[in-house]
mmCIF file of C-alpha atoms in Angstrom:
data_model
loop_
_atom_site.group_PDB
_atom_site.id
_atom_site.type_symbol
_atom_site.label_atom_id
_atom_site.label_comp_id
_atom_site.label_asym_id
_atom_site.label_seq_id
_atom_site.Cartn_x
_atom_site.Cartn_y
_atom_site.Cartn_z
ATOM 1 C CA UNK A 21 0.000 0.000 0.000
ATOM 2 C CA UNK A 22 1.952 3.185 -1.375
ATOM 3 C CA UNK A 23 -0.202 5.224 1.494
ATOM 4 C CA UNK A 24 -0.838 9.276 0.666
ATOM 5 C CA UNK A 25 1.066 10.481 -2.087
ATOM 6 C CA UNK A 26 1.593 13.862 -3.364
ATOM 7 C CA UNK A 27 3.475 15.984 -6.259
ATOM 8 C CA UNK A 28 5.398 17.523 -6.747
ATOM 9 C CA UNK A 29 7.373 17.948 -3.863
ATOM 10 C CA UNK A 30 9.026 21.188 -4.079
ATOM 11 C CA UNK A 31 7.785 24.020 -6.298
ATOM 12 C CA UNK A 32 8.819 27.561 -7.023
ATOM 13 C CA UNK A 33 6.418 30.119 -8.239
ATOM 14 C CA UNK A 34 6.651 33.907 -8.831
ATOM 15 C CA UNK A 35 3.304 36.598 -7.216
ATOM 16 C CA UNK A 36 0.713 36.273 -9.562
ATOM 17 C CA UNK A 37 1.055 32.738 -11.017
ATOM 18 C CA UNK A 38 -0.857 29.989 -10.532
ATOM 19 C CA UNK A 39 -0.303 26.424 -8.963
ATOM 20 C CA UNK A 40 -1.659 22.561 -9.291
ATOM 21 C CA UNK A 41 -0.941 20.237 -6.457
ATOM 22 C CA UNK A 42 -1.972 17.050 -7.038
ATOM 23 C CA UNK A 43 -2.751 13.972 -4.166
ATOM 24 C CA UNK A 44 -3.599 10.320 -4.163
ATOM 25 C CA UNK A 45 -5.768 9.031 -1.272
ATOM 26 C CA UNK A 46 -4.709 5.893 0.733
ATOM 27 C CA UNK A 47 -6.548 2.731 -0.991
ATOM 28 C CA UNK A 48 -9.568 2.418 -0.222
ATOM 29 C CA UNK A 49 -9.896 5.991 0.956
ATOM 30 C CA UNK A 50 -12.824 8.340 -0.840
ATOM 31 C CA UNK A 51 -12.038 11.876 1.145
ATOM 32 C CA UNK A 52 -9.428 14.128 0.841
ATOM 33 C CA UNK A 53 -9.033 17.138 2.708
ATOM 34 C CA UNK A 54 -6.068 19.814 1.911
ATOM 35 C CA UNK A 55 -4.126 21.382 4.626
ATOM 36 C CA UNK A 56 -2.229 24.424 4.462
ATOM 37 C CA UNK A 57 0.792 24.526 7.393
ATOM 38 C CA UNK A 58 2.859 27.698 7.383
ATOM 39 C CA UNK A 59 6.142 27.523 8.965
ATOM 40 C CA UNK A 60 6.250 26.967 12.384
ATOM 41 C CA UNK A 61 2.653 26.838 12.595
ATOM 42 C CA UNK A 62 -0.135 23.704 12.751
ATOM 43 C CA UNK A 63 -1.771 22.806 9.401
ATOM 44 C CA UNK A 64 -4.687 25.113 9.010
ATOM 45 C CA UNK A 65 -7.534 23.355 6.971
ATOM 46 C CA UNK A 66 -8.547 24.460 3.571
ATOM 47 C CA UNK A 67 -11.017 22.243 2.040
ATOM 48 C CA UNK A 68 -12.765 18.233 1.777
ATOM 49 C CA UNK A 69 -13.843 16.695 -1.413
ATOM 50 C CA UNK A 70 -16.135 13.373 -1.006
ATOM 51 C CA UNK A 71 -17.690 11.621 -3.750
ATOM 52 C CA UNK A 72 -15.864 14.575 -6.541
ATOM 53 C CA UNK A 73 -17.603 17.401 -4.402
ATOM 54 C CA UNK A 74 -16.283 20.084 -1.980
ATOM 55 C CA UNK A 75 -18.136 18.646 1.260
ATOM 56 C CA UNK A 76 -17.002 21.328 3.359
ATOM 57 C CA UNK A 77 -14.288 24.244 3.466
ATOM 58 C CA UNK A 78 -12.223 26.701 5.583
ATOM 59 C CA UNK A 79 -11.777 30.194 5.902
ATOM 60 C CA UNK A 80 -9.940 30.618 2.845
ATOM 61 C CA UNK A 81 -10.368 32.643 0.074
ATOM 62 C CA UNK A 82 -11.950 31.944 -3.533
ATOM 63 C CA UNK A 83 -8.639 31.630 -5.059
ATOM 64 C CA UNK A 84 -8.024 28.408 -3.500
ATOM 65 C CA UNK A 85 -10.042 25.395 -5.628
ATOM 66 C CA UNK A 86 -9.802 21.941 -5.850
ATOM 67 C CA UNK A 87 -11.239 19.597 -7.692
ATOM 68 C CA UNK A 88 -11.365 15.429 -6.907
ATOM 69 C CA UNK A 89 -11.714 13.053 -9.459
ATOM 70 C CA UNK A 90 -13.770 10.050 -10.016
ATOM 71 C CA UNK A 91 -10.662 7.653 -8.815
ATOM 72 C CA UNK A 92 -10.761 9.680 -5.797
ATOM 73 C CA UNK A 93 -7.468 11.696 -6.172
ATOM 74 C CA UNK A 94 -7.393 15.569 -5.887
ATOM 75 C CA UNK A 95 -5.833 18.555 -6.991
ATOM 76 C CA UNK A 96 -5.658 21.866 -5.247
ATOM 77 C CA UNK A 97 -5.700 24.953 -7.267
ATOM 78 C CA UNK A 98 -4.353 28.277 -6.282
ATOM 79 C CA UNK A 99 -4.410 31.407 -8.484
ATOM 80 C CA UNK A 100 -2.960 34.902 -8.074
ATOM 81 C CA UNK A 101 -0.287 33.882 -5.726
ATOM 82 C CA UNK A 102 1.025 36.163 -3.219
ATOM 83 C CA UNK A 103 4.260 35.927 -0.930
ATOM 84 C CA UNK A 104 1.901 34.625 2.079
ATOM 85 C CA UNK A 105 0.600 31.683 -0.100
ATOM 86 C CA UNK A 106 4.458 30.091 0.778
ATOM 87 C CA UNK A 107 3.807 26.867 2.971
ATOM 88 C CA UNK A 108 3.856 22.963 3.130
ATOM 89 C CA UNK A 109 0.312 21.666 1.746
ATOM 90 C CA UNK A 110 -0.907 18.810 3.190
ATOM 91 C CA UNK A 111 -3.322 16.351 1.537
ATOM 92 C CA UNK A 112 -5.060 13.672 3.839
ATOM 93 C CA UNK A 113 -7.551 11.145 3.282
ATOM 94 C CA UNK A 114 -9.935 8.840 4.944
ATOM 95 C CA UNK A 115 -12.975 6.471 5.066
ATOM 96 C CA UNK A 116 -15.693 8.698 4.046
ATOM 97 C CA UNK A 117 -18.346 7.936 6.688
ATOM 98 C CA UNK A 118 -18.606 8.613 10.360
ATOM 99 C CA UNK A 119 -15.799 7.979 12.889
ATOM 100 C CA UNK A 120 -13.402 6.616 10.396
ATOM 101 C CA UNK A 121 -13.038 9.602 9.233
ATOM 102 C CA UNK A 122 -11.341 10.762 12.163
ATOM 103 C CA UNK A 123 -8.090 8.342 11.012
ATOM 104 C CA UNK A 124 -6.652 11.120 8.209
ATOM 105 C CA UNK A 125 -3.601 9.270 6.937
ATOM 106 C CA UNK A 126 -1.413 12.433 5.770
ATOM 107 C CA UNK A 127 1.107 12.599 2.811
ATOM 108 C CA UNK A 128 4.717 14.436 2.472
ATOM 109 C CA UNK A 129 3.389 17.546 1.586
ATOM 110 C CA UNK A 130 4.123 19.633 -1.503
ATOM 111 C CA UNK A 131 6.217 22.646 -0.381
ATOM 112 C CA UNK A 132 5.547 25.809 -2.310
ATOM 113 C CA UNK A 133 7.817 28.865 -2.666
ATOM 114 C CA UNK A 134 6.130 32.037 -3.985
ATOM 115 C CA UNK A 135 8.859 34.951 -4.798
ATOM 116 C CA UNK B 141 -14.707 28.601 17.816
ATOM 117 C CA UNK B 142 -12.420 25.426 18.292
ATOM 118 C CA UNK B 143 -8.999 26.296 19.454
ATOM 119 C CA UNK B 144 -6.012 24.127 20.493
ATOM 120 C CA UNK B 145 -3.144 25.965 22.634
ATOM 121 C CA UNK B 146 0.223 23.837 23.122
ATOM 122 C CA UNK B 147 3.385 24.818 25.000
ATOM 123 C CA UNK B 148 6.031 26.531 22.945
ATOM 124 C CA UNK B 149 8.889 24.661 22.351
ATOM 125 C CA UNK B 150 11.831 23.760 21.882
ATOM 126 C CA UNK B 151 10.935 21.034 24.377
ATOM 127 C CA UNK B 152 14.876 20.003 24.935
ATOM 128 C CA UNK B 153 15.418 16.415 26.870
ATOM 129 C CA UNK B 154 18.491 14.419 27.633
ATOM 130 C CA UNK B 155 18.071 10.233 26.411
ATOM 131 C CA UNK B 156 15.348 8.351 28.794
ATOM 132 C CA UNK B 157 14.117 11.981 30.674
ATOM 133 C CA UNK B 158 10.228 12.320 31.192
ATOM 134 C CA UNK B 159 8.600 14.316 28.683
ATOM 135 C CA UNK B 160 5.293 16.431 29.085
ATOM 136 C CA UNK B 161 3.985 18.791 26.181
ATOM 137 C CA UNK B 162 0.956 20.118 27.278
ATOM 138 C CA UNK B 163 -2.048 21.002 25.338
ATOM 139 C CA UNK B 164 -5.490 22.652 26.677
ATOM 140 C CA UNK B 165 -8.833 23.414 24.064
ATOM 141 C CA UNK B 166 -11.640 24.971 23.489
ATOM 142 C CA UNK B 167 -14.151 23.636 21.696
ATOM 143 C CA UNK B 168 -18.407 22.983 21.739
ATOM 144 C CA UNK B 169 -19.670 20.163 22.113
ATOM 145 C CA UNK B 170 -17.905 16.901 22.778
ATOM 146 C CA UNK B 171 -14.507 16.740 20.501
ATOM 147 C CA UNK B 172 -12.528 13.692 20.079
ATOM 148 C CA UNK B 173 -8.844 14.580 20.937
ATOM 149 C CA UNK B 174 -5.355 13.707 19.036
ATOM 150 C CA UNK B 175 -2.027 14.029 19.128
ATOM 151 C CA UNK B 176 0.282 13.732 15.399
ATOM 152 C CA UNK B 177 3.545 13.722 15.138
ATOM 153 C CA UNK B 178 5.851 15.039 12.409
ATOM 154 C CA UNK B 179 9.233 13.607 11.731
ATOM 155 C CA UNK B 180 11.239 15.963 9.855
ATOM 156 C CA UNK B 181 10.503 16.395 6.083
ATOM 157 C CA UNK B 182 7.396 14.360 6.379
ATOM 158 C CA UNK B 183 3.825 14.363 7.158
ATOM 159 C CA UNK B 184 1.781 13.763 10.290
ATOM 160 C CA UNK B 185 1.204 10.811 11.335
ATOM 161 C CA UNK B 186 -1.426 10.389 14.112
ATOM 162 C CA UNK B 187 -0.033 8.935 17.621
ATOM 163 C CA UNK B 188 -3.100 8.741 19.711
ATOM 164 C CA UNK B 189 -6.577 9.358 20.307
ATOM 165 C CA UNK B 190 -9.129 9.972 22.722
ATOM 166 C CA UNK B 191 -12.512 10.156 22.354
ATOM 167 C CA UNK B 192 -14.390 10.979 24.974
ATOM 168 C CA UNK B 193 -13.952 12.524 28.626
ATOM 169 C CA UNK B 194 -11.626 10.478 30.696
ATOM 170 C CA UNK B 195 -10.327 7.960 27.780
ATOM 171 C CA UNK B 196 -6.486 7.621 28.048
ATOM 172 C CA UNK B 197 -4.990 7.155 24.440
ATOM 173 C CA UNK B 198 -1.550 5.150 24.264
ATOM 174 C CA UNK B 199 0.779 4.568 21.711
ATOM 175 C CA UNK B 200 4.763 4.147 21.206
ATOM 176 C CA UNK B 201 4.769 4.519 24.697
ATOM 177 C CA UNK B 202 3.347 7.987 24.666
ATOM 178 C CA UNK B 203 0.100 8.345 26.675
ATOM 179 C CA UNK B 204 -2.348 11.084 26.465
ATOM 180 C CA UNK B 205 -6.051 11.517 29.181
ATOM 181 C CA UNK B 206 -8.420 13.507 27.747
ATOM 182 C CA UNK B 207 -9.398 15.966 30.887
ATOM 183 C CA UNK B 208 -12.776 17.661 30.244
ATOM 184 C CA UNK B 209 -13.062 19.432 33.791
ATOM 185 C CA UNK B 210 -9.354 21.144 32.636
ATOM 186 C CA UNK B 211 -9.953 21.045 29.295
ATOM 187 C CA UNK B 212 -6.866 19.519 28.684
ATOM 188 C CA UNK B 213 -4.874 16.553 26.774
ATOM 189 C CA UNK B 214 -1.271 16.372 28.007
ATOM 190 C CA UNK B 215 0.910 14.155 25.969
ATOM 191 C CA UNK B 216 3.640 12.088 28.118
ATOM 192 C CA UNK B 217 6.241 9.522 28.001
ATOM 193 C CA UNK B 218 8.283 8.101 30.273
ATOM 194 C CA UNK B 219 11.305 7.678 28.866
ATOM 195 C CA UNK B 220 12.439 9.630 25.963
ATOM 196 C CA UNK B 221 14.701 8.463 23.044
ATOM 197 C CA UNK B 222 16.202 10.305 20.195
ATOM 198 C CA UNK B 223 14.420 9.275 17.795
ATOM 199 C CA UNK B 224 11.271 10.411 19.311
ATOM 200 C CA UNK B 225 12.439 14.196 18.144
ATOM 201 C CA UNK B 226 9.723 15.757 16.368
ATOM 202 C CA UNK B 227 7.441 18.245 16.045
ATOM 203 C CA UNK B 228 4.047 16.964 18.286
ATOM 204 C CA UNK B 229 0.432 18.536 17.353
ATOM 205 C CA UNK B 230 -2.516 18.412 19.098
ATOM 206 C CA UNK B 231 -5.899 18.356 17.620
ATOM 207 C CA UNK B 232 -9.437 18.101 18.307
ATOM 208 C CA UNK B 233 -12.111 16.952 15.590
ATOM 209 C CA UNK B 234 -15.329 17.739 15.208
ATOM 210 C CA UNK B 235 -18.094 17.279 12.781
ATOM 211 C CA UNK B 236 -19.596 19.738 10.648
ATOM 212 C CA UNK B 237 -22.101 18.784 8.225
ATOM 213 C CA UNK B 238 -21.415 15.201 8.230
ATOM 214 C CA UNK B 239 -17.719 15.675 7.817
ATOM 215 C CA UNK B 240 -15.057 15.678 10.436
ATOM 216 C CA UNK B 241 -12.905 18.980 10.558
ATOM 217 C CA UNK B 242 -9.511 19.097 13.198
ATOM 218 C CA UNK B 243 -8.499 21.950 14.284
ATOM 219 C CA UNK B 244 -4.240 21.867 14.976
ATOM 220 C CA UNK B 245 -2.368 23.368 17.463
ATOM 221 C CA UNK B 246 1.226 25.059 16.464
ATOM 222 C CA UNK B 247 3.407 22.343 17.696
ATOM 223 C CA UNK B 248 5.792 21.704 19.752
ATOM 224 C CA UNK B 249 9.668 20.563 19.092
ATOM 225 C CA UNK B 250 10.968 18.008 20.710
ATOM 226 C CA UNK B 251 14.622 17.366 20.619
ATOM 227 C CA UNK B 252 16.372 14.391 22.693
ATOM 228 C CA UNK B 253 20.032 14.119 23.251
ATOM 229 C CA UNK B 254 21.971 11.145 23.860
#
């Protein structure tokens, strides 16, 4: 079982650009929530996607999107980047339904430079 | 709204020295509680759980009681090793429209020495 897997792993991007991050659930997993963690801070959440819809989101703004596919992987948009939009994303996934879902299995993390 | 505070670290321990990180929330409701760990340039990986008021959660050694009169969910072990240095999280979960949403504290740093 290859577990959570994400890409790329390191990216640089100038203010203004946009991004893709892509994720692969855990077999057998059908949610995936994305996690942004700053640096020396706790991974603040930005958004779920069950069954290829956003099920429920965080206080971010519109520029972050996502998108999950029918195979259950994800991708996590961001547009217009600013300086502030530097950080390790986190993609973690889980059984779908009640208290399973509380066992997130997290990936790597894609780190993202904005400059 | 949900909030997790955690002591700031560096947390700094010599080899087999009792550790303590401690962690208090706020939250509504009944939260289940968690502590993750990070290993350097990876992600988190949960260490234990608790549930519900009073439930100790164990793992590795580590243990964890979730307090609801203190609102609190210390992490300890007994005996520290170096490879336990990390950065530890706490959490608390809670559902929100049928999906379960933690909430992270900043972390604390652990580093053993031999």
């Amino acid at each position: 079982d290859a577990g959570v897997t994400q890409s790329p792993t390191h990216l640089i991007k100038t203010r203004g650009q946009q991004v893709t991050l892509r994720c692969s659930p855990k077999s057998g997993h059908d949610t995936v929530s994305w996690y942004q963690q700053a640096l020396g801070q706790g991974p603040q959440f930005i958004f779920q996607y069950y069954e290829e819809e956003e099920r429920q989101r965080g206080n971010f703004p519109d520029r972050f999107s996502g998108h999950q596919f029918p195979n259950y992987s994800s991708e996590l948009n961001v547009n217009a980047l600013l300086l502030g939009d530097s950080a390790l994303y986190l993609c973690a996934s889980s059984p779908g339904q009640g208290t399973y879902q509380e066992t997130q299995y997290f990936g790597p993390g894609t780190r993202l430079l904005v400059l | 709204g949900n909030s997790v505070t955690q002591m700031e670290g560096p947390v700094t321990l010599s080899e087999e020295a009792f550790l303590t990180i401690n962690c208090t929330y706020t939250a509504t409701g009944y939260p289940s509680l968690f502590w993750y760990v990070q290993y350097p340039g990876e992600g988190l990986q949960l260490l234990l759980k608790a549930t519900k008021a009073d439930d100790k959660g164990s793992n590795k050694g580590f243990e964890a009681t979730y307090r609801k009169e203190t609102t609190s969910f210390h992490l300890e072990k007994g005996s520290v090793q170096v490879s336990d240095s990390a950065v530890y999280f706490c959490a608390l979960g809670s559902t929100s429209g049928g999906s379960y949403i933690p909430t992270f504290g900043r972390g604390t740093s652990l580093i053993v020495h031999p």
